[in-house]
CSV table of C-alpha atoms in Angstrom, one decimal:
chain,number,residue,atom,x,y,z
A,26,MET,CA,-15.4,6.3,27.0
A,27,ASN,CA,-12.2,7.2,28.3
A,28,PRO,CA,-11.2,6.4,31.6
A,29,LYS,CA,-12.0,9.0,34.3
A,30,PRO,CA,-8.7,10.4,36.0
A,31,PRO,CA,-8.9,10.6,39.9
A,32,SER,CA,-8.7,14.8,41.4
A,33,GLN,CA,-5.7,13.9,43.6
A,34,PRO,CA,-2.6,12.3,43.0
A,35,PRO,CA,-1.7,8.6,43.8
A,36,ARG,CA,-0.3,8.9,47.9
A,37,PRO,CA,2.1,5.3,47.3
A,38,ASP,CA,2.4,4.1,51.0
A,39,ASN,CA,5.6,2.7,49.5
A,40,PRO,CA,9.2,4.4,50.3
A,41,ARG,CA,10.9,3.9,47.6
A,42,LYS,CA,7.8,4.4,45.4
A,43,LEU,CA,6.9,8.2,46.7
A,44,ALA,CA,10.2,8.9,46.6
A,45,LEU,CA,10.7,8.4,43.0
A,46,ARG,CA,7.6,9.9,42.5
A,47,GLN,CA,8.3,13.3,44.1
A,48,ARG,CA,12.1,13.1,41.9
A,49,VAL,CA,10.1,12.9,39.0
A,50,ASP,CA,8.0,15.5,39.9
A,51,ALA,CA,11.3,17.8,40.8
A,52,THR,CA,13.0,16.9,38.1
A,53,LEU,CA,11.2,16.0,34.6
A,54,GLU,CA,12.4,19.1,32.7
A,55,GLU,CA,16.0,17.7,33.8
A,56,ILE,CA,14.0,14.6,32.5
A,57,GLU,CA,13.5,15.3,29.4
A,58,ARG,CA,16.9,16.9,28.5
A,59,TRP,CA,19.0,13.8,29.1
A,60,ARG,CA,16.4,12.3,26.6
A,61,ARG,CA,17.6,14.5,24.3
A,62,PHE,CA,21.0,14.5,25.0
A,63,ASN,CA,20.3,10.2,24.3
A,64,ALA,CA,18.7,10.4,21.3
A,65,ALA,CA,19.8,7.2,19.1
A,66,TYR,CA,18.7,5.1,22.2
A,67,HIS,CA,14.9,6.6,22.7
A,68,ASP,CA,15.1,7.0,18.5
A,69,ASP,CA,15.9,3.2,18.1
A,70,ASP,CA,13.9,1.8,20.9
A,71,ARG,CA,10.7,3.5,19.7
A,72,LYS,CA,11.5,2.2,16.1
A,73,PHE,CA,11.4,-1.6,17.5
A,74,MET,CA,8.6,-1.1,19.8
A,75,ARG,CA,7.4,0.2,16.8
A,76,PHE,CA,8.5,-3.1,14.9
A,77,LEU,CA,6.3,-5.1,17.5
A,78,VAL,CA,3.5,-2.1,17.4
A,79,PRO,CA,1.9,-1.8,14.6
A,80,PRO,CA,0.4,1.6,14.0
A,81,GLY,CA,-3.7,2.0,14.8
A,82,LYS,CA,-4.2,-0.1,17.3
A,83,ARG,CA,-5.0,0.1,21.1
A,84,VAL,CA,-2.5,0.7,23.5
A,85,LEU,CA,-2.5,0.6,27.1
A,86,GLU,CA,1.1,2.1,28.4
A,87,LEU,CA,1.5,1.5,32.3
A,88,GLY,CA,4.4,3.7,33.3
A,89,CYS,CA,3.7,6.4,30.9
A,90,GLY,CA,6.0,9.2,32.2
A,91,SER,CA,5.5,12.2,29.7
A,92,GLY,CA,4.2,9.8,26.9
A,93,HIS,CA,6.4,10.1,24.1
A,94,MET,CA,6.5,5.9,22.9
A,95,LEU,CA,3.5,6.3,23.8
A,96,ALA,CA,2.7,8.2,20.8
A,97,ALA,CA,5.0,7.1,18.7
A,98,LEU,CA,3.0,3.7,18.5
A,99,GLN,CA,0.2,5.7,16.6
A,100,PRO,CA,-2.5,4.2,18.5
A,101,SER,CA,-6.2,4.4,17.2
A,102,TYR,CA,-7.0,4.6,21.3
A,103,GLY,CA,-4.0,5.0,23.4
A,104,VAL,CA,-4.3,5.3,27.4
A,105,GLY,CA,-0.6,5.9,29.4
A,106,VAL,CA,-0.7,5.6,33.1
A,107,ASP,CA,1.5,6.9,35.3
A,108,PHE,CA,1.8,8.2,39.6
A,109,SER,CA,3.2,11.9,38.5
A,110,GLU,CA,1.1,14.4,38.7
A,111,LYS,CA,3.8,17.1,35.5
A,112,ALA,CA,4.7,14.3,34.2
A,113,VAL,CA,0.9,13.3,33.6
A,114,GLU,CA,0.5,17.0,32.5
A,115,ARG,CA,3.3,17.1,30.4
A,116,ALA,CA,1.8,14.2,28.6
A,117,ARG,CA,-1.7,15.9,28.5
A,118,LEU,CA,-0.3,19.0,27.3
A,119,HIS,CA,1.6,17.4,24.1
A,120,TYR,CA,-0.3,14.4,23.0
A,121,PRO,CA,-4.5,16.0,23.7
A,122,HIS,CA,-5.5,13.0,21.2
A,123,LEU,CA,-4.4,10.7,23.6
A,124,ASN,CA,-5.4,9.9,27.3
A,125,PHE,CA,-3.5,10.0,30.6
A,126,VAL,CA,-4.2,8.9,34.0
A,127,LEU,CA,-2.8,9.7,37.0
A,128,GLY,CA,-2.9,6.5,39.3
A,129,ASP,CA,-0.9,3.7,40.5
A,130,VAL,CA,-0.5,1.1,37.8
A,131,GLU,CA,-0.8,-1.3,41.2
A,132,ASP,CA,-3.4,0.1,42.4
A,133,PRO,CA,-6.7,-2.0,41.2
A,134,ALA,CA,-8.7,1.0,40.9
A,135,THR,CA,-6.8,2.7,39.2
A,136,LEU,CA,-6.3,0.0,36.5
A,137,GLY,CA,-10.4,-0.4,37.3
A,138,ALA,CA,-11.9,2.5,36.0
A,139,ILE,CA,-9.9,1.8,32.5
A,140,GLU,CA,-12.0,0.7,30.0
A,141,GLY,CA,-10.2,-2.4,28.5
A,142,PRO,CA,-9.8,-4.8,26.2
A,143,PHE,CA,-7.1,-3.5,23.9
A,144,ASP,CA,-4.6,-5.4,21.5
A,145,TYR,CA,-1.4,-4.3,23.0
A,146,ILE,CA,-0.1,-3.2,26.9
A,147,VAL,CA,3.2,-2.0,27.4
A,148,LEU,CA,5.3,-2.0,30.1
A,149,ALA,CA,8.2,-0.1,29.1
A,150,ASP,CA,10.7,0.1,31.9
A,151,THR,CA,8.2,0.1,34.6
A,152,ILE,CA,8.5,-3.5,35.0
A,153,GLY,CA,11.7,-2.7,37.1
A,154,LEU,CA,9.8,-0.1,39.6
A,155,LEU,CA,6.8,-2.5,40.7
A,156,GLU,CA,6.8,-3.7,44.5
A,157,ASP,CA,4.6,-6.7,43.2
A,158,ILE,CA,5.2,-7.9,40.2
A,159,ASP,CA,3.4,-11.4,39.5
A,160,GLY,CA,0.4,-9.2,41.2
A,161,THR,CA,0.4,-6.5,39.4
A,162,LEU,CA,0.8,-8.7,35.5
A,163,ARG,CA,-2.0,-10.9,37.2
A,164,LEU,CA,-4.3,-7.3,37.5
A,165,ILE,CA,-3.6,-6.9,33.2
A,166,HIS,CA,-6.2,-9.7,32.8
A,167,GLN,CA,-9.4,-7.8,33.3
A,168,LEU,CA,-7.8,-5.8,30.8
A,169,CYS,CA,-7.5,-7.9,28.3
A,170,ALA,CA,-8.7,-9.9,25.5
A,171,PRO,CA,-7.1,-14.0,24.1
A,172,SER,CA,-5.5,-11.8,21.4
A,173,THR,CA,-4.1,-9.0,23.1
A,174,ARG,CA,-0.3,-9.2,23.7
A,175,LEU,CA,1.9,-7.6,26.6
A,176,ILE,CA,4.7,-5.9,25.7
A,177,ILE,CA,7.6,-5.6,28.4
A,178,ALA,CA,11.2,-3.5,27.8
A,179,TYR,CA,14.0,-3.9,30.3
A,180,TYR,CA,17.3,-3.5,30.0
A,181,SER,CA,20.5,-6.2,30.7
A,182,HIS,CA,21.8,-6.5,33.6
A,183,LEU,CA,25.0,-7.5,31.7
A,184,TRP,CA,25.1,-3.6,31.1
A,185,GLU,CA,25.2,-3.0,35.1
A,186,PRO,CA,28.3,-1.8,35.4
A,187,ILE,CA,28.7,0.3,32.4
A,188,LEU,CA,25.7,2.2,33.2
A,189,LYS,CA,26.8,2.7,36.2
A,190,THR,CA,30.1,4.2,35.0
A,191,ALA,CA,28.4,6.3,32.3
A,192,GLU,CA,25.9,7.8,35.6
A,193,VAL,CA,29.7,8.5,37.4
A,194,VAL,CA,31.1,10.3,34.3
A,195,GLY,CA,28.0,12.5,34.1
A,196,VAL,CA,26.9,11.0,30.2
A,197,ARG,CA,24.0,9.5,32.1
A,198,ASN,CA,20.7,10.6,33.7
A,199,LYS,CA,21.5,9.0,37.5
A,200,GLN,CA,18.6,6.4,38.3
A,201,PRO,CA,16.4,5.3,40.6
A,202,GLN,CA,17.4,1.7,42.6
A,203,PHE,CA,15.6,-0.8,39.9
A,204,ASN,CA,14.1,-4.8,40.5
A,205,TYR,CA,16.8,-6.9,39.5
A,206,ILE,CA,14.9,-9.0,36.7
A,207,ALA,CA,17.4,-11.1,34.5
A,208,THR,CA,15.8,-13.2,31.3
A,209,ALA,CA,14.7,-15.4,32.8
A,210,ASP,CA,13.0,-14.0,36.1
A,211,PHE,CA,10.8,-12.7,33.2
A,212,LEU,CA,9.9,-15.8,32.4
A,213,ASN,CA,9.3,-17.1,35.4
A,214,LEU,CA,7.1,-14.3,36.9
A,215,MET,CA,4.9,-14.4,33.2
A,216,ASP,CA,4.5,-17.6,34.1
A,217,LEU,CA,3.1,-17.3,37.4
A,218,ALA,CA,0.6,-15.1,36.4
A,219,ASP,CA,-0.6,-16.5,33.9
A,220,PHE,CA,1.2,-15.0,30.6
A,221,GLU,CA,2.5,-17.3,28.0
A,222,VAL,CA,6.1,-16.4,26.3
A,223,ILE,CA,5.5,-16.2,22.7
A,224,SER,CA,9.3,-14.5,22.1
A,225,GLN,CA,11.9,-13.2,23.4
A,226,GLU,CA,14.0,-9.9,20.9
A,227,GLN,CA,17.9,-8.1,22.0
A,228,ARG,CA,18.3,-4.7,20.6
A,229,GLN,CA,21.1,-1.8,20.2
A,230,LEU,CA,24.7,-3.2,20.8
A,231,LEU,CA,25.5,0.5,21.1
A,232,PRO,CA,23.1,2.8,22.4
A,233,ARG,CA,25.0,5.9,20.7
A,234,ARG,CA,25.1,7.3,16.9
A,235,TRP,CA,29.0,7.8,16.3
A,236,LEU,CA,28.7,9.4,13.2
A,237,GLY,CA,26.3,6.7,12.0
A,238,LEU,CA,28.8,3.4,13.4
A,239,GLY,CA,25.6,2.8,16.2
A,240,PRO,CA,22.8,2.7,14.5
A,241,LEU,CA,24.7,0.6,11.4
A,242,ILE,CA,25.8,-2.1,13.8
A,243,ASN,CA,22.2,-1.8,15.7
A,244,LYS,CA,20.9,-2.9,12.4
A,245,TYR,CA,22.8,-5.9,11.1
A,246,LEU,CA,25.5,-7.0,13.3
A,247,ALA,CA,23.7,-6.6,16.5
A,248,PRO,CA,20.3,-8.8,15.6
A,249,LEU,CA,23.3,-12.0,15.0
A,250,PRO,CA,23.3,-14.8,17.4
A,251,GLY,CA,25.6,-15.0,20.1
A,252,ILE,CA,26.0,-11.4,19.8
A,253,ARG,CA,22.8,-10.2,21.0
A,254,GLN,CA,22.3,-11.8,24.6
A,255,LEU,CA,25.3,-9.1,24.7
A,256,CYS,CA,23.2,-6.2,23.7
A,257,LEU,CA,21.2,-3.2,26.1
A,258,ARG,CA,17.9,-3.7,25.5
A,259,SER,CA,15.7,-6.3,26.3
A,260,TYR,CA,12.1,-7.0,24.9
A,261,VAL,CA,9.4,-10.0,26.6
A,262,VAL,CA,6.0,-10.4,24.0
A,263,GLY,CA,3.3,-12.5,26.0
A,264,ARG,CA,0.0,-13.4,25.6
A,265,PRO,CA,-2.9,-14.7,28.2
A,266,VAL,CA,-2.8,-18.1,29.0
A,267,ARG,CA,-6.7,-19.1,27.7
A,268,LEU,CA,-8.1,-22.0,26.9
A,269,PHE,CA,-11.5,-22.9,25.2
A,270,PRO,CA,-12.1,-26.0,25.9
A,271,ASP,CA,-16.5,-25.5,24.7
A,272,ARG,CA,-15.2,-23.5,21.7
A,273,LYS,CA,-17.0,-24.9,18.4
A,274,TYR,CA,-15.1,-23.1,15.3
A,275,SER,CA,-16.0,-23.9,11.8
A,276,ALA,CA,-12.6,-24.8,9.5
A,277,SER,CA,-11.9,-23.6,5.7
A,278,ILE,CA,-9.5,-26.2,4.1
A,279,VAL,CA,-8.0,-25.0,1.4
A,280,ILE,CA,-6.2,-27.3,-1.4
A,281,PRO,CA,-4.1,-25.9,-3.7
A,282,CYS,CA,-3.6,-29.0,-6.7
A,283,ARG,CA,-2.0,-28.4,-10.0
A,284,ASN,CA,-0.8,-32.0,-12.4
A,285,GLU,CA,-3.2,-33.3,-9.1
A,286,ARG,CA,-6.3,-34.9,-10.3
A,287,GLY,CA,-5.6,-38.2,-8.9
A,288,ASN,CA,-5.4,-37.5,-5.6
A,289,ILE,CA,-8.7,-35.0,-5.7
A,290,GLU,CA,-11.7,-38.0,-5.0
A,291,ASN,CA,-9.4,-39.4,-2.5
A,292,ALA,CA,-8.7,-36.2,-0.6
A,293,ILE,CA,-12.9,-36.0,-0.6
A,294,LEU,CA,-13.1,-39.8,0.5
A,295,ARG,CA,-9.8,-39.8,3.1
A,296,MET,CA,-10.6,-36.2,5.2
A,297,PRO,CA,-12.9,-36.9,8.5
A,298,LYS,CA,-15.7,-34.5,9.9
A,299,PHE,CA,-14.3,-32.6,12.2
A,300,GLY,CA,-15.7,-28.3,13.5
A,301,SER,CA,-18.8,-27.1,13.9
A,302,HIS,CA,-19.4,-27.0,9.5
A,303,GLN,CA,-16.5,-27.8,6.9
A,304,GLU,CA,-15.8,-26.4,2.9
A,305,ILE,CA,-13.4,-27.6,0.9
A,306,ILE,CA,-12.0,-25.2,-1.4
A,307,PHE,CA,-9.5,-26.7,-4.6
A,308,VAL,CA,-7.7,-24.4,-5.8
A,309,GLU,CA,-6.8,-26.2,-9.5
A,310,GLY,CA,-4.0,-23.9,-11.1
A,311,ASN,CA,-3.2,-24.7,-15.2
A,312,SER,CA,-3.5,-27.7,-14.5
A,313,SER,CA,-1.9,-30.1,-17.8
A,314,ASP,CA,-3.9,-33.2,-17.2
A,315,ASP,CA,-7.6,-32.4,-16.6
A,316,THR,CA,-7.6,-31.6,-12.6
A,317,PHE,CA,-9.6,-29.0,-12.9
A,318,ALA,CA,-12.3,-31.0,-14.0
A,319,GLU,CA,-11.9,-33.5,-11.9
A,320,CYS,CA,-12.2,-31.2,-8.5
A,321,GLU,CA,-15.5,-30.1,-10.7
A,322,ARG,CA,-16.6,-33.3,-11.0
A,323,VAL,CA,-16.0,-34.6,-7.3
A,324,ARG,CA,-17.6,-31.3,-6.2
A,325,ASP,CA,-21.1,-32.6,-7.6
A,326,ALA,CA,-20.4,-36.0,-6.8
A,327,TYR,CA,-20.3,-35.4,-3.2
A,328,LYS,CA,-22.6,-32.1,-2.8
A,329,ASP,CA,-24.8,-33.5,-1.0
A,330,ALA,CA,-21.9,-34.5,1.6
A,331,TRP,CA,-19.9,-31.6,2.0
A,332,ASP,CA,-19.7,-28.4,1.1
A,333,ILE,CA,-17.1,-27.8,-1.9
A,334,LYS,CA,-16.3,-25.0,-4.2
A,335,VAL,CA,-13.6,-25.2,-7.2
A,336,LEU,CA,-11.6,-21.7,-8.3
A,337,ARG,CA,-9.4,-21.4,-10.9
A,338,GLN,CA,-6.3,-19.9,-10.3
A,339,ASP,CA,-5.0,-16.6,-11.7
A,340,GLY,CA,-1.0,-15.9,-10.9
A,341,LYS,CA,1.4,-18.3,-10.6
A,342,GLY,CA,2.6,-20.6,-7.3
A,343,LYS,CA,1.2,-22.2,-4.6
A,344,GLY,CA,1.4,-18.7,-2.6
A,345,ASP,CA,-1.0,-17.3,-5.1
A,346,ALA,CA,-3.0,-20.1,-5.2
A,347,VAL,CA,-3.4,-20.1,-1.0
A,348,ARG,CA,-4.5,-16.0,-0.6
A,349,LYS,CA,-7.1,-17.0,-3.5
A,350,GLY,CA,-8.7,-19.5,-1.5
A,351,PHE,CA,-8.4,-17.7,1.8
A,352,ALA,CA,-10.0,-14.6,-0.2
A,353,VAL,CA,-13.6,-16.6,-0.1
A,354,ALA,CA,-12.9,-18.6,3.3
A,355,THR,CA,-16.1,-18.7,5.8
A,356,GLY,CA,-14.8,-20.7,8.4
A,357,ASP,CA,-13.4,-19.6,11.7
A,358,VAL,CA,-10.1,-21.5,10.8
A,359,LEU,CA,-8.0,-22.1,7.9
A,360,MET,CA,-6.2,-24.5,6.6
A,361,ILE,CA,-3.5,-25.6,3.8
A,362,LEU,CA,-3.6,-29.4,2.7
A,363,ASP,CA,-1.9,-30.7,-0.2
A,364,ALA,CA,-2.9,-32.2,-3.3
A,365,ASP,CA,0.3,-35.0,-3.0
A,366,LEU,CA,-1.8,-35.9,0.4
A,367,THR,CA,1.7,-36.6,1.9
A,368,MET,CA,0.3,-35.6,4.6
A,369,PRO,CA,-2.9,-37.1,5.7
A,370,PRO,CA,-6.3,-35.4,5.5
A,371,GLU,CA,-6.8,-37.8,8.6
A,372,ALA,CA,-4.2,-35.3,10.5
A,373,LEU,CA,-6.7,-32.3,10.1
A,374,PRO,CA,-8.4,-32.5,13.2
A,375,LYS,CA,-5.2,-32.9,15.3
A,376,TYR,CA,-4.7,-28.9,14.3
A,377,HIS,CA,-8.4,-27.7,14.4
A,378,ALA,CA,-8.4,-29.0,17.7
A,379,VAL,CA,-5.4,-27.1,18.6
A,380,ILE,CA,-6.6,-23.2,17.5
A,381,GLU,CA,-9.9,-24.3,19.2
A,382,SER,CA,-9.1,-24.6,22.0
A,383,GLY,CA,-6.6,-21.3,22.1
A,384,LYS,CA,-3.3,-23.7,23.0
A,385,ALA,CA,-1.8,-22.3,20.0
A,386,ASP,CA,-3.0,-19.2,17.0
A,387,PHE,CA,-0.7,-20.4,14.1
A,388,VAL,CA,0.2,-23.9,14.0
A,389,ASN,CA,2.5,-25.8,11.2
A,390,GLY,CA,3.3,-29.2,10.0
A,391,THR,CA,6.0,-31.1,10.5
A,392,ARG,CA,7.5,-34.1,9.0
A,393,LEU,CA,10.7,-34.3,10.5
A,394,VAL,CA,9.6,-36.0,13.9
A,395,TYR,CA,8.6,-39.5,12.7
A,396,PRO,CA,9.9,-42.0,11.0
A,397,MET,CA,9.0,-41.0,6.8
A,398,GLU,CA,8.1,-43.6,4.7
A,399,ASN,CA,10.9,-44.8,2.0
A,400,GLU,CA,11.3,-42.7,-1.1
A,401,ALA,CA,8.2,-39.6,1.0
A,402,MET,CA,11.5,-36.8,1.3
A,403,ARG,CA,15.1,-37.3,-0.5
A,404,PRO,CA,17.8,-37.4,1.4
A,405,LEU,CA,19.5,-33.7,0.1
A,406,ASN,CA,16.0,-32.6,0.8
A,407,PHE,CA,16.3,-33.2,4.4
A,408,ILE,CA,19.5,-32.0,5.2
A,409,ALA,CA,18.0,-28.5,3.4
A,410,ASN,CA,15.2,-28.8,5.4
A,411,ARG,CA,16.9,-28.8,8.8
A,412,CYS,CA,19.3,-26.0,7.4
A,413,PHE,CA,16.7,-24.2,6.5
A,414,ALA,CA,15.1,-24.1,10.1
A,415,TYR,CA,17.5,-24.0,11.7
A,416,LEU,CA,17.5,-20.4,10.2
A,417,PHE,CA,14.1,-19.8,9.9
A,418,SER,CA,13.7,-21.0,13.9
A,419,TYR,CA,16.1,-17.7,14.9
A,420,LEU,CA,14.4,-14.7,12.4
A,421,VAL,CA,11.1,-15.8,14.4
A,422,ASN,CA,12.0,-16.4,17.6
A,423,THR,CA,10.6,-19.5,17.7
A,424,ARG,CA,11.2,-23.2,17.6
A,425,MET,CA,10.7,-24.3,14.1
A,426,THR,CA,11.9,-28.1,12.6
A,427,ASP,CA,9.7,-28.2,9.4
A,428,THR,CA,9.5,-24.6,7.4
A,429,LEU,CA,7.9,-26.8,4.1
A,430,CYS,CA,5.6,-28.4,5.4
A,431,GLY,CA,2.7,-27.4,3.9
A,432,THR,CA,-0.1,-27.8,5.9
A,433,LYS,CA,-0.4,-24.6,8.0
A,434,VAL,CA,-3.6,-23.4,10.5
A,435,LEU,CA,-5.0,-19.8,11.3
A,436,LEU,CA,-7.9,-18.3,12.2
A,437,ARG,CA,-9.5,-16.2,10.2
A,438,ASN,CA,-9.6,-13.3,11.9
A,439,ASP,CA,-5.6,-13.2,12.6
A,440,TYR,CA,-4.8,-13.6,8.5
A,441,GLU,CA,-7.5,-11.0,7.7
A,442,VAL,CA,-5.5,-8.8,9.8
A,443,LEU,CA,-1.9,-10.7,8.5
A,444,ALA,CA,-3.7,-9.8,5.1
A,445,ARG,CA,-4.1,-6.2,6.0
A,446,GLU,CA,-1.3,-5.7,7.1
A,447,ARG,CA,1.1,-7.7,4.0
A,448,GLU,CA,2.1,-4.1,2.4
A,449,TYR,CA,5.1,-5.0,5.0
A,450,PHE,CA,6.9,-7.4,3.7
A,451,GLY,CA,4.9,-7.2,0.3
A,452,ASN,CA,5.0,-10.4,-2.7
A,453,PHE,CA,7.7,-11.9,-1.9
A,454,ASP,CA,6.6,-15.7,-1.2
A,455,PRO,CA,6.0,-18.4,-4.4
A,456,PHE,CA,5.4,-21.3,-2.2
A,457,GLY,CA,2.8,-18.9,0.6
A,458,ASP,CA,4.4,-21.1,3.5
A,459,PHE,CA,6.8,-18.2,4.6
A,460,ASP,CA,4.4,-15.4,3.6
A,461,LEU,CA,2.2,-17.3,6.7
A,462,ILE,CA,5.3,-17.9,8.7
A,463,PHE,CA,6.3,-14.2,9.1
A,464,GLY,CA,3.1,-12.4,8.5
A,465,ALA,CA,2.5,-14.8,11.7
A,466,ALA,CA,5.7,-13.4,13.5
A,467,LYS,CA,5.4,-10.0,13.3
A,468,GLN,CA,1.8,-10.4,14.3
A,469,ASN,CA,2.8,-12.3,17.2
A,470,LEU,CA,1.0,-15.1,16.8
A,471,LYS,CA,1.8,-18.0,19.4
A,472,ILE,CA,3.2,-20.6,16.9
A,473,ILE,CA,3.2,-24.4,17.4
A,474,GLU,CA,5.0,-26.8,15.6
A,475,THR,CA,2.5,-30.7,15.3
A,476,PRO,CA,4.5,-33.8,14.2
A,477,ILE,CA,2.8,-36.1,11.1
A,478,HIS,CA,3.6,-39.4,9.6
A,479,TYR,CA,4.5,-37.9,5.9
A,480,LYS,CA,3.5,-40.8,3.2
A,481,ALA,CA,5.2,-41.1,0.0
A,482,ARG,CA,3.2,-40.0,-3.1
A,483,THR,CA,0.7,-42.3,-4.8
A,484,PHE,CA,0.2,-40.5,-7.7
A,485,GLY,CA,1.6,-38.2,-9.9
A,486,GLU,CA,5.5,-36.1,-9.1
A,487,THR,CA,7.1,-33.8,-6.9
A,488,GLN,CA,7.1,-30.4,-8.2
A,489,ILE,CA,9.8,-28.8,-6.2
A,490,SER,CA,12.9,-28.0,-7.7
A,491,ARG,CA,15.9,-29.1,-5.0
A,492,PHE,CA,18.0,-26.1,-6.1
A,493,ARG,CA,15.9,-23.5,-8.0
A,494,ASP,CA,14.0,-23.4,-4.7
A,495,GLY,CA,16.8,-23.6,-2.9
A,496,TRP,CA,18.0,-20.4,-4.2
A,497,LEU,CA,14.9,-19.3,-3.5
A,498,LEU,CA,15.1,-20.3,-0.1
A,499,LEU,CA,18.3,-18.5,0.6
A,500,LYS,CA,17.3,-15.7,-0.8
A,501,MET,CA,14.3,-15.6,1.1
A,502,VAL,CA,16.6,-15.9,4.7
A,503,TRP,CA,17.6,-12.9,3.2
A,504,PHE,CA,14.6,-11.5,2.9
A,505,ALA,CA,13.9,-12.3,6.5
A,506,TYR,CA,16.6,-11.4,8.6
A,507,ARG,CA,16.5,-7.5,6.5
A,508,LYS,CA,12.5,-7.0,7.3
A,509,LEU,CA,12.7,-9.1,11.1
A,510,LYS,CA,15.9,-8.7,12.1
A,511,ALA,CA,17.3,-5.5,11.2
A,512,ILE,CA,15.4,-3.0,11.6
């Protein structure tokens, strides 16, 4: 069902909004010429928006102008709304495969005529022209599902003097009067409208090509900590705040195991009952101590009390084991439990409750809050974990204190999207942790850490080499920087 455009253009009762509409209708050709003149700026802006919004999604753009941004996002179903009759006519002419509505984005009747929900709702600079920002954001909820992501793109007001100077010297089109909104204001306004900020990013330190120097600086230098606060463009990604106290989800608990024969039965004996249904999936990784046979024995011994599956790993590494287990999982919530049981199985219901209630989309365990048992983590490993936690927090725009904790929890529906779009990163992660963390960040999932009481091993030895795996982690940092920052 396509939205039905009104037969008459909207008639804003606000003088500023009316003047803006008249200006756009009268100078649309000039606006398009300036867009071509500042192609480097607009190309970079669209490129990063395509990073935030994968192709093939249902996308609504509020304040779409002539439709260039909406078309660049390659939606499976795209709707653009604008109050300029000339801009909407041009958009319909150039992009007939998309749907454009002539209307005021602050008018409840305009939004009420649009069929939702959408995967992404985009406001690119439109927020600076709204008369009632938090009121309009509240109206947007009717077009949102729990998984909808709201993306607000705006310019930093640190650049206000530079941009005004550019208008005076004739290298920028004269702009109307905008709302003055700092990043802190975005956070407050979204909170008022029951949207939760997931991530923030800044782009474009040099919005000109300058013989290729601009794109190089914007790609590698502009995203660096400290420097990025000086960038021209700001992007805020949010999600609607919705809690589901009565939602009941089933769970699939994947337990990768290699040379963990002595821990297999304890994993079942210590496993609490939670969720509407549980299945436990052991994925054995070519052990030398009969772990596979022990998994089969435990499965048969407890078949009346538990739904247990036993798989044998084809490839190598924990990441391969997790992917194999998740591929056959049937539960609503996917969970990883390391077979060494240093993360207590008794803590799993707490993780499940976070997902079930809607407080987060992805839960990561952290071992670095509560005191650890003696020898649970070697001092050098502890220091390295702290350093890598800082780096990865910057890379995924979310505070993370312990990226290497084996427990990761997310909805199966979200994992299936992550798996379908895994080709963006490729098969790069032997650990299995970063494939999920980076994928969650790329999908704009809400990530929360939950502290656990980290225990010492009671059977077997650690299979982590601090120096070999430390080098792999350093390579992972560079890999993530290229994929998540140097876009």
